[in-house]
Short mmCIF file of C-alpha atoms and ligand atoms in Angstrom, two decimals:
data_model
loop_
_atom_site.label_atom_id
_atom_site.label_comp_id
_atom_site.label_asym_id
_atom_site.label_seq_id
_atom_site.Cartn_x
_atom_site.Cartn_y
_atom_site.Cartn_z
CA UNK A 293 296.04 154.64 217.95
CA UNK A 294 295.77 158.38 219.61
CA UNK A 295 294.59 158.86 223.39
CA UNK A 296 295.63 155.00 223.92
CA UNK A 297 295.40 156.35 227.69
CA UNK A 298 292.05 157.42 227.58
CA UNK A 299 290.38 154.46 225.78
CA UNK A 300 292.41 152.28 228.12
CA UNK A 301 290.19 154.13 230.72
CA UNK A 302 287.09 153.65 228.77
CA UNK A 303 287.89 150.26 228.30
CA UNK A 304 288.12 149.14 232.58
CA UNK A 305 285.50 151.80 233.55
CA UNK A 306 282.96 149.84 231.38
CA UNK A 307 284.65 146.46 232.07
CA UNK A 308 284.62 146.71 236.00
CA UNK A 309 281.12 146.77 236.81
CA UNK A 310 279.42 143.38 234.36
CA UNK A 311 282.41 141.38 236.05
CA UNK A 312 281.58 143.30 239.67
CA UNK A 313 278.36 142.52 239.54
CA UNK A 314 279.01 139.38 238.56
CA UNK A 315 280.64 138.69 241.18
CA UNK A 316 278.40 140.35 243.80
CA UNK A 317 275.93 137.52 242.33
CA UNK A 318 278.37 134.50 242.92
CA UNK A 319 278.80 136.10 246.68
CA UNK A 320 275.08 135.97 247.21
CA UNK A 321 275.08 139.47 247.49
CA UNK A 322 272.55 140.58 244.62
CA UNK A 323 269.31 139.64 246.82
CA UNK A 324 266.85 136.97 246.77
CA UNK A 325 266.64 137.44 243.03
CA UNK A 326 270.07 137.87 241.40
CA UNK A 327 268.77 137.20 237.83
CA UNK A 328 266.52 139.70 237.93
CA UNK A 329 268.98 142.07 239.65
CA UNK A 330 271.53 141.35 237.19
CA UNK A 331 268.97 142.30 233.91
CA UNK A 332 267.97 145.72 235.69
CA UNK A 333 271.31 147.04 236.13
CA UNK A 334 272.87 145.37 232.47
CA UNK A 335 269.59 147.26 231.33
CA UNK A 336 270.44 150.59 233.02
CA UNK A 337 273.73 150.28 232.62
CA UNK A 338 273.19 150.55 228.87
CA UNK A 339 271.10 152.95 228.74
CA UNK A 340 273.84 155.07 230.75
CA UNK A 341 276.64 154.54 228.19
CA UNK A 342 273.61 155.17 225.50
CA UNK A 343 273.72 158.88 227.31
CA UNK A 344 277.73 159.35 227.42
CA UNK A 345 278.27 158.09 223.88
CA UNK A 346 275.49 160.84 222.92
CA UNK A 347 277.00 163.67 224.92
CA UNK A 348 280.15 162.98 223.27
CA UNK A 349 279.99 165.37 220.27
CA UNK A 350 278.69 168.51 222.46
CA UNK A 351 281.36 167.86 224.68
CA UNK A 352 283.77 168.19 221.90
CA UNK A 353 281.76 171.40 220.83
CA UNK A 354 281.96 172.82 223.83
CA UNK A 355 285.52 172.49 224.87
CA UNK A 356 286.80 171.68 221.12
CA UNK A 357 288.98 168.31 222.87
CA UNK A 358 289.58 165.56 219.99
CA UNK A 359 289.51 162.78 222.84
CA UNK A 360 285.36 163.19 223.14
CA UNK A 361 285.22 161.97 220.13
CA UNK A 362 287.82 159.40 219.88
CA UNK A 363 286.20 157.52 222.32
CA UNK A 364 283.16 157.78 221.06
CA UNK A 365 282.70 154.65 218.79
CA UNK A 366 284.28 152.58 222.19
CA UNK A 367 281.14 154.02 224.14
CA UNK A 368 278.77 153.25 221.60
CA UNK A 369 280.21 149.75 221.16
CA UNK A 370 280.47 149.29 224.99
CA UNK A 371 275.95 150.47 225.12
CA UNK A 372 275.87 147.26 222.82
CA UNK A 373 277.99 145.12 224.85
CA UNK A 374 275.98 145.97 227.64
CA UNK A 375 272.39 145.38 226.14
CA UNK A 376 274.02 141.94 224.71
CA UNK A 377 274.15 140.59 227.88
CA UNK A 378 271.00 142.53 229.25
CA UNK A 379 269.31 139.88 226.55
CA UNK A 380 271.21 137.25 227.58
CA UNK A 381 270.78 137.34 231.00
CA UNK A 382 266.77 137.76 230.45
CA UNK A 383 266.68 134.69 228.29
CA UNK A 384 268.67 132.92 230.89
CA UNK A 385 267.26 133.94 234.45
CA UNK A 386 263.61 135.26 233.68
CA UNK A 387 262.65 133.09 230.10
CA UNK A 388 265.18 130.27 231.72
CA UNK A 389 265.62 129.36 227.68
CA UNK A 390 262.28 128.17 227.76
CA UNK A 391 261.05 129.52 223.75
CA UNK A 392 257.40 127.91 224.44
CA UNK A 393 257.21 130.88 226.91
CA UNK A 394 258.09 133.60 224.47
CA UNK A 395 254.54 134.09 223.10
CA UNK A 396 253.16 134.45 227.55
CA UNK A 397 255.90 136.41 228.10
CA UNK A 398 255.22 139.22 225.48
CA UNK A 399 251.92 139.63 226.30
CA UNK A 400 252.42 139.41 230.21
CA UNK A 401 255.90 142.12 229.29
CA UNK A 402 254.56 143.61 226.12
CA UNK A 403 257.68 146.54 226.76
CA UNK A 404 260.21 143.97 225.65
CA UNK A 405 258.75 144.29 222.33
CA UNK A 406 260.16 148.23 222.72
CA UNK A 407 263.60 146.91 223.93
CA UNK A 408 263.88 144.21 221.51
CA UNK A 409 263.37 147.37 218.69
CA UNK A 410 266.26 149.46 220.25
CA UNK A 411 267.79 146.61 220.22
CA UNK A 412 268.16 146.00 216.46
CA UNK A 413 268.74 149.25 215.84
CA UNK A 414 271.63 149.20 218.00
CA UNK A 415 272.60 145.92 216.22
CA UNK A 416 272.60 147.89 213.06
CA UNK A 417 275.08 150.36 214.54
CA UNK A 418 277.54 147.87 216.29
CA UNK A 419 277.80 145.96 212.46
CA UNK A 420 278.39 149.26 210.31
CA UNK A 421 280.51 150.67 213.42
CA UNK A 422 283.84 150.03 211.76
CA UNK A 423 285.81 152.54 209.21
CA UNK A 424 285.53 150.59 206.16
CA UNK A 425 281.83 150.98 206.22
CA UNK A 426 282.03 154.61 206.93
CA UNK A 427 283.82 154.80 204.43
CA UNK A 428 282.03 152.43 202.09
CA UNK A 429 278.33 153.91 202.81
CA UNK A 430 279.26 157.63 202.79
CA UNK A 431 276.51 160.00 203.77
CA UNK A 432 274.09 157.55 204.25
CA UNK A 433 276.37 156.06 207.18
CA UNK A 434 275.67 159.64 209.13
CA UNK A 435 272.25 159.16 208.42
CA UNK A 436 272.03 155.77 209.68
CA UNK A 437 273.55 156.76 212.71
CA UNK A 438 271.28 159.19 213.99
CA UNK A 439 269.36 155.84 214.78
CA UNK A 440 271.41 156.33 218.48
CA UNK A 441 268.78 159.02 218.86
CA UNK A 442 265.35 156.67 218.49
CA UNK A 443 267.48 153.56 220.79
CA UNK A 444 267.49 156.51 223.44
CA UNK A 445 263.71 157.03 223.03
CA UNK A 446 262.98 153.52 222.57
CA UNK A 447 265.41 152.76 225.96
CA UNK A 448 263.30 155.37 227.91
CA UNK A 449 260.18 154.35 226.79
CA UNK A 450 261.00 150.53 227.89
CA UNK A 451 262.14 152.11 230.80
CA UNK A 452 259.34 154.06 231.91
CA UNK A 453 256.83 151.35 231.18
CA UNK A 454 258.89 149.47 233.35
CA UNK A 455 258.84 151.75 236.37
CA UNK A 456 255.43 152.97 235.65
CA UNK A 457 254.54 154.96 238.41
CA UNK A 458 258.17 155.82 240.11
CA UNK A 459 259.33 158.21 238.05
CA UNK A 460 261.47 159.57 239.76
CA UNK A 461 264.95 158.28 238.41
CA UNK A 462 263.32 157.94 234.80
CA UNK A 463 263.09 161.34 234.96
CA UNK A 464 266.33 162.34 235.19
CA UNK A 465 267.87 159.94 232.47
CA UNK A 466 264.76 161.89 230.60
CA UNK A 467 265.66 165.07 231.04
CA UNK A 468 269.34 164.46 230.61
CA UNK A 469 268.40 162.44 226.97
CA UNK A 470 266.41 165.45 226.25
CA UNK A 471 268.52 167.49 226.47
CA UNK A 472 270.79 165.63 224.54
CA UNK A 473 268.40 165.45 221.85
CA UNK A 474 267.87 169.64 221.75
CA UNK A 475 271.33 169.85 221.51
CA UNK A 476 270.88 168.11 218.23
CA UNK A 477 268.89 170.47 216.44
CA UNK A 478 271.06 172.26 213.81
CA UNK A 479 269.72 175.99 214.74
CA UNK A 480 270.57 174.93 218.34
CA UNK A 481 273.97 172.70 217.58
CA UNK A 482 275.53 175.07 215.56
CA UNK A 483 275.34 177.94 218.38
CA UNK A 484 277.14 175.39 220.97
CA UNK A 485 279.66 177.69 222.28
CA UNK A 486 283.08 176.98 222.69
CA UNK A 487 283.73 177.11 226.31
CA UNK A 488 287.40 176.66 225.87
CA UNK A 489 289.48 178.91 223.73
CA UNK A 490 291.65 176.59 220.90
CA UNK A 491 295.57 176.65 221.36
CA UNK A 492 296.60 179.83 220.19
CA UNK A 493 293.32 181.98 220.10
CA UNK A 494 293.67 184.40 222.97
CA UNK A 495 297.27 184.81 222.30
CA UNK A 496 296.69 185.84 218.78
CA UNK A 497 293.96 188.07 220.26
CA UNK A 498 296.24 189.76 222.83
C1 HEM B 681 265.55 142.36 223.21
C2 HEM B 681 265.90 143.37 223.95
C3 HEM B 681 265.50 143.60 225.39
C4 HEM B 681 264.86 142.79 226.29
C5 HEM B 681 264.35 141.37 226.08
C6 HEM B 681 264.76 143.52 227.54
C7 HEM B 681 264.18 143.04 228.70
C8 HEM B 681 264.13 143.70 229.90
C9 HEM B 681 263.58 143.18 231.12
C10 HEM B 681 262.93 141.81 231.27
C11 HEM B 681 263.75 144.10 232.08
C12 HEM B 681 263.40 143.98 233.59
C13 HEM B 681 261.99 144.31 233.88
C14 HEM B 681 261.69 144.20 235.34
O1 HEM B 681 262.46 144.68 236.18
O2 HEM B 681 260.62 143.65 235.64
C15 HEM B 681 264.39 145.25 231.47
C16 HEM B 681 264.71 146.40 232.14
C17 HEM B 681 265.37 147.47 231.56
N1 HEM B 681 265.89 147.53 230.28
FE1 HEM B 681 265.63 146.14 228.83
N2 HEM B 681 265.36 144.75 227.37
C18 HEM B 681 265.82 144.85 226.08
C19 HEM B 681 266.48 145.92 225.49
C20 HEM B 681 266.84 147.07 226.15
C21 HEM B 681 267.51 148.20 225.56
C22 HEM B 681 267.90 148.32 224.06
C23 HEM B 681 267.71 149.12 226.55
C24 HEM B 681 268.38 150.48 226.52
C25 HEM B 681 269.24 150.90 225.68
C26 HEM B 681 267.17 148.56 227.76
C27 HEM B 681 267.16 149.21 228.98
C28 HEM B 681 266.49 148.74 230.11
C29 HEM B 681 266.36 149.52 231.32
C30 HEM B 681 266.91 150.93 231.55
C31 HEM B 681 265.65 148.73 232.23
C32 HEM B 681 265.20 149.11 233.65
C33 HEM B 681 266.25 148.83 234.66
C34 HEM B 681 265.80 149.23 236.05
O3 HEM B 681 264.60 149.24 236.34
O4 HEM B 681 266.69 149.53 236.85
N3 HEM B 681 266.65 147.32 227.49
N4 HEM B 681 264.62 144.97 230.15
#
């Protein structure tokens, strides 16, 4: 396994804050609503790691590091972890596991229906995540995996019908997923520069 350091990293960064705010909810310290406290930040949470796992290939465009990507698959698998338990804890502490309710609650939250489609797209990533289907589906498996790009839309839009009219931090996770998603465009990816010269460049140069 290379960079065992760096996905060791990965691996408590994401870890720490589920079981910290976990906790913060067993200490009574999530507010007089900790269910619904807990399903906001799962939800934002994922939609943060959505961002890093997508800025991990123009990272390794721009400074030409291997470990961008190496972690990559980690993040992306660490986004589904996260909207896993986002689910979870909304069937638990807003539906309190009560199905007759499902049918109310979609028309009362009719953005759910947006989540629940990023959602199975992500599923659909998470299950053909591993090598052997890369390897298996070929080109198709690239082509399947530009689906990260509509779960970003699809997050933002659940988002912003969400926060409605305070816009304020939608906006940035916007802009930054925008960004994200020019960087994307072949005319525009291929003319990433390298901001770091590879081993050996300047030297030869000199
Ligand atoms: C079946 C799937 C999903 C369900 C049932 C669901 C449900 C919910 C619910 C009930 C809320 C809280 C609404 C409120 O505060 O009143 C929420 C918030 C949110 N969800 Fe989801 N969601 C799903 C999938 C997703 C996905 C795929 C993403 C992103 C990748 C996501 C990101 C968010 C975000 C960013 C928030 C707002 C958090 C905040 O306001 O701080 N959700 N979701």
């Amino acid at each position: 396994m290379r960079y065992p350091l760096w996905r060791t990293a990965v691996f408590i960064c994401a870890m720490v804050w589920p079981l910290l705010w976990l906790y913060q909810a067993w200490q009574d310290a999530l507010g007089p609503d900790p269910g619904k406290v807990l399903v906001d930040r799962l939800g934002l949470g994922a939609l943060v790691l959505l961002l890093i796992t997508l800025s991990m290939t123009p990272l390794q465009k721009l400074t030409g590091w291997a470990v961008w990507i190496a972690v990559r698959r980690q993040l992306g698998l660490w986004c589904f972890a996260y909207v896993v338990l986002h689910l979870s804890a909304y069937l638990a502490f807003i539906l309190g596991f009560d199905w007759s309710q499902l049918g109310v609650e979609l028309r009362k939250r009719p953005y759910i229906i947006v989540g629940a489609m990023g959602f199975l797209c992500l599923l659909s990533l998470a299950c053909t995540s591993n090598r052997y289907s890369q390897r298996r589906m070929g080109v198709l498996w690239k082509k399947l995996h530009r689906l990260a790009y509509l779960v970003l839309v699809l997050g933002l839009l659940h988002m912003l019908w969400i926060v409605r009219a305070d816009v304020k931090e939608w906006s940035i996770y916007a802009s930054i997923g925008a960004l994200l998603l020019v960087l994307r465009l072949p005319p525009l990816a291929r003319r990433i520069p390298r901001l770091i010269a590879k081993k050996g460049t300047s030297a030869k140069k000199a």
